[in-house]
């Protein structure tokens, strides 16, 4: 199976990679991205009010970190689990720490910062590291589309191919020993995205739902019907209508993150 484009986490400071509206195959962007590193270890005390987390540092101090994850973080936020955080010295920031990763009871990593997956997938697409999308010559991000006024994560185009609409979802919920699930909370926004993708597929475009399984140790995934049955119903309807439902695991390799091998999505 193919290991896709890598996200290098070895540098300090944060500077989002400049993403042009169109990316030519003749100009390959760098594989590394400057993220707010080095990351600092800590122990999770609690996650609360959705966007806050109290963390105990190795020196015994307790800090409050920004938790950039709007979901429930079910199965991802147990007290006593190891975490890794980035730090920002900007005096205008109320919270200097940001929660990036949590490590479960088996010390397997979980990427909980929902701001990272799209950039990781962007690196893979721009470097043509996911073979099924490598023939496209142009890429745009956050393009408005659809009757429900959505924004597609990636719109890939080529003069000789149908337009390709790609929606990315970050998957962290654990549903079994090696089984992930999505979503971890009712998601009306996710339901809307599925309806929009079906409309584009019906119009003759290529529509893709790409799940990035951002939890170590997962071998497959399924819809979380017990949490959001309507999402599960729409996901199956979308697959039947021709929307490509794909899942790739996120590969954790030290301070490198990459889009890794494809895993099955169980819809039965």
XYZ file of C-alpha atoms in Angstrom:
268
model
C 0.000 0.000 0.000
C 1.188 3.497 -0.693
C 2.576 5.825 1.981
C 1.468 9.296 0.997
C 2.972 12.780 1.425
C 4.525 13.488 4.813
C 4.089 16.304 7.261
C 7.394 17.024 9.030
C 7.040 18.151 12.655
C 10.704 18.773 13.464
C 10.911 22.555 13.287
C 9.975 25.360 15.649
C 7.609 28.252 15.029
C 4.411 28.323 13.044
C 4.103 29.517 9.497
C 1.226 28.062 7.464
C 2.424 26.843 4.114
C 1.306 29.244 1.369
C -1.280 27.344 -0.645
C -1.896 28.824 -4.097
C -5.284 28.376 -5.731
C -3.701 26.215 -8.371
C -0.779 23.838 -8.085
C 1.112 22.834 -11.211
C 2.561 19.292 -11.470
C 5.815 20.911 -12.548
C 6.271 22.675 -9.209
C 6.306 20.258 -6.295
C 5.951 21.987 -2.902
C 8.171 20.960 0.013
C 7.045 17.968 2.042
C 7.674 19.579 5.395
C 5.511 22.122 7.154
C 6.609 24.431 9.937
C 4.396 23.703 12.937
C 4.549 25.038 16.505
C 7.236 22.754 17.831
C 8.947 21.350 19.793
C 5.939 19.687 21.362
C 5.809 19.429 25.147
C 4.574 16.426 27.085
C 1.977 16.555 29.807
C -0.756 14.580 31.529
C -4.409 15.305 30.858
C -6.388 16.318 33.929
C -9.663 17.161 32.203
C -11.162 18.518 28.990
C -14.109 20.854 29.520
C -16.232 23.561 27.896
C -15.317 21.910 24.600
C -12.272 24.077 23.861
C -10.364 23.932 27.162
C -8.130 21.305 28.742
C -6.217 21.313 32.020
C -2.841 19.609 31.717
C -0.165 18.807 34.301
C 3.360 19.502 33.080
C 6.340 17.287 34.028
C 7.505 19.947 36.524
C 4.191 19.712 38.388
C 2.623 22.941 37.103
C -0.949 22.871 35.795
C -1.718 24.831 32.627
C -4.912 25.412 30.681
C -4.563 24.622 26.989
C -6.708 25.457 23.998
C -8.383 22.272 22.747
C -8.966 22.799 18.997
C -11.633 20.141 18.583
C -15.370 20.922 18.389
C -16.420 17.274 18.717
C -17.202 15.305 21.848
C -13.727 13.679 21.850
C -15.399 10.514 23.080
C -12.789 7.784 23.769
C -10.051 10.415 23.346
C -9.872 12.409 26.583
C -9.427 10.189 29.631
C -7.856 11.744 32.707
C -4.289 10.527 33.195
C -3.530 10.026 29.518
C -0.339 11.464 28.076
C -0.689 14.480 25.806
C 1.553 16.603 23.622
C 1.085 20.337 23.285
C 2.478 23.194 21.257
C 3.351 26.541 22.822
C 2.939 30.046 21.417
C 4.607 33.084 23.015
C 2.324 35.603 21.337
C 1.324 37.983 24.168
C -2.053 38.555 22.519
C -3.025 34.945 23.023
C -4.971 34.257 26.189
C -3.985 30.580 26.108
C -0.356 29.952 25.186
C -0.699 26.147 25.031
C -2.535 24.153 22.339
C -3.436 20.483 22.678
C -2.179 18.604 19.620
C -2.139 14.884 20.410
C -3.427 12.522 23.078
C -2.054 9.035 23.771
C -4.528 6.336 24.812
C -4.255 3.576 27.414
C -1.953 1.633 25.059
C 0.080 4.798 24.432
C -1.161 4.942 20.844
C -1.351 8.466 19.381
C -4.538 10.360 18.527
C -4.374 13.596 16.532
C -7.108 15.720 18.135
C -6.248 19.112 16.608
C -8.839 19.287 13.840
C -6.924 22.113 12.184
C -4.166 19.738 11.053
C -5.772 17.011 8.880
C -6.619 19.197 5.888
C -3.051 20.489 5.726
C -1.738 16.918 5.900
C -4.042 15.838 3.076
C -3.095 18.963 1.093
C 0.571 17.938 1.231
C -0.315 14.485 -0.087
C -2.492 15.832 -2.904
C -0.029 18.506 -3.955
C 2.795 15.972 -4.066
C 0.615 13.481 -5.997
C 1.142 10.965 -3.235
C -2.382 9.505 -3.385
C -2.403 7.698 -6.726
C -6.142 7.982 -7.430
C -5.867 11.788 -7.537
C -2.440 12.108 -9.133
C -3.755 12.852 -12.642
C -5.299 16.173 -11.614
C -3.221 19.237 -12.436
C -4.940 21.961 -10.396
C -6.155 22.186 -6.830
C -8.194 24.787 -4.948
C -9.115 24.857 -1.263
C -12.268 25.969 0.530
C -14.293 26.566 -2.638
C -17.915 27.619 -2.268
C -20.375 25.224 -3.880
C -23.781 23.635 -3.592
C -27.363 24.632 -2.904
C -26.729 24.559 0.856
C -23.879 27.077 0.631
C -21.059 24.746 1.610
C -17.310 24.958 1.113
C -15.532 21.930 -0.290
C -12.163 21.138 1.295
C -10.488 20.450 -2.053
C -11.601 20.971 -5.641
C -9.261 19.230 -8.074
C -9.519 19.943 -11.779
C -7.942 18.983 -15.082
C -8.913 19.807 -18.644
C -9.353 16.108 -19.460
C -11.051 14.921 -16.254
C -14.324 15.575 -14.442
C -14.013 18.009 -11.549
C -13.243 16.204 -8.298
C -14.801 17.415 -5.034
C -13.029 16.057 -1.931
C -14.404 16.437 1.596
C -12.062 15.415 4.450
C -13.210 14.155 7.851
C -10.944 13.559 10.852
C -11.700 10.242 12.583
C -10.674 9.685 16.209
C -13.552 7.751 17.816
C -12.726 4.197 18.870
C -15.577 1.728 18.318
C -13.682 -1.523 18.927
C -10.166 -2.904 19.514
C -9.015 -1.917 16.013
C -12.162 -0.246 14.671
C -12.691 3.517 14.329
C -15.994 5.313 13.751
C -17.333 8.692 12.656
C -18.793 10.994 13.859
C -18.230 11.308 17.620
C -21.247 13.630 17.970
C -24.314 14.487 15.908
C -23.116 16.485 12.925
C -25.673 18.418 10.910
C -22.779 19.984 9.028
C -21.521 16.531 8.054
C -25.012 15.539 6.937
C -25.142 18.635 4.744
C -21.802 17.760 3.175
C -23.081 14.313 2.212
C -26.138 15.808 0.511
C -23.931 18.271 -1.357
C -21.578 15.509 -2.523
C -24.489 13.461 -3.833
C -25.700 16.475 -5.813
C -22.262 16.961 -7.406
C -22.023 13.264 -8.243
C -25.445 13.386 -9.904
C -24.315 16.412 -11.933
C -21.498 14.346 -13.451
C -18.623 15.427 -11.223
C -16.469 13.163 -9.123
C -17.356 13.337 -5.415
C -15.140 11.885 -2.696
C -15.514 11.618 1.065
C -12.042 11.023 2.481
C -11.860 9.894 6.102
C -8.460 10.426 7.720
C -8.254 7.888 10.559
C -6.110 9.864 12.970
C -5.861 7.281 15.726
C -3.105 4.695 15.960
C -3.917 0.984 15.886
C -7.054 1.225 13.733
C -7.497 -1.274 10.879
C -10.961 -0.225 9.611
C -13.790 2.209 10.266
C -17.576 2.433 10.147
C -20.281 5.074 10.583
C -21.206 5.680 14.236
C -24.882 4.850 13.834
C -25.424 4.795 17.593
C -24.352 8.460 17.774
C -25.752 9.914 14.547
C -28.045 7.480 12.712
C -28.976 10.106 10.107
C -25.321 10.524 9.155
C -25.015 6.771 8.761
C -28.121 6.670 6.568
C -26.851 9.498 4.358
C -23.378 7.954 4.125
C -24.812 4.702 2.805
C -27.080 6.609 0.411
C -24.087 8.571 -0.846
C -22.063 5.413 -1.454
C -25.006 3.879 -3.344
C -25.288 7.058 -5.430
C -21.658 6.782 -6.520
C -19.871 9.042 -4.042
C -16.452 7.535 -3.340
C -16.173 6.749 0.366
C -12.502 6.316 1.213
C -10.470 6.045 4.402
C -6.734 6.363 4.934
C -4.948 5.901 8.219
C -2.735 8.676 9.497
C 0.788 7.360 9.929
C 2.632 8.582 13.025
C 6.410 8.297 12.692
C 8.102 10.232 15.450
C 7.590 13.864 14.541
C 6.388 13.044 11.034
C 2.734 12.694 10.136
C 1.660 11.323 6.761
C -1.378 10.070 4.907
C -0.808 6.336 5.050
C -2.379 3.165 3.738
C -6.033 2.865 2.820
C -8.326 0.997 5.238
C -11.814 -0.401 4.605
C -15.015 1.462 5.464
C -17.643 -0.993 6.690
C -21.114 0.114 5.612
C -22.987 -3.159 6.178
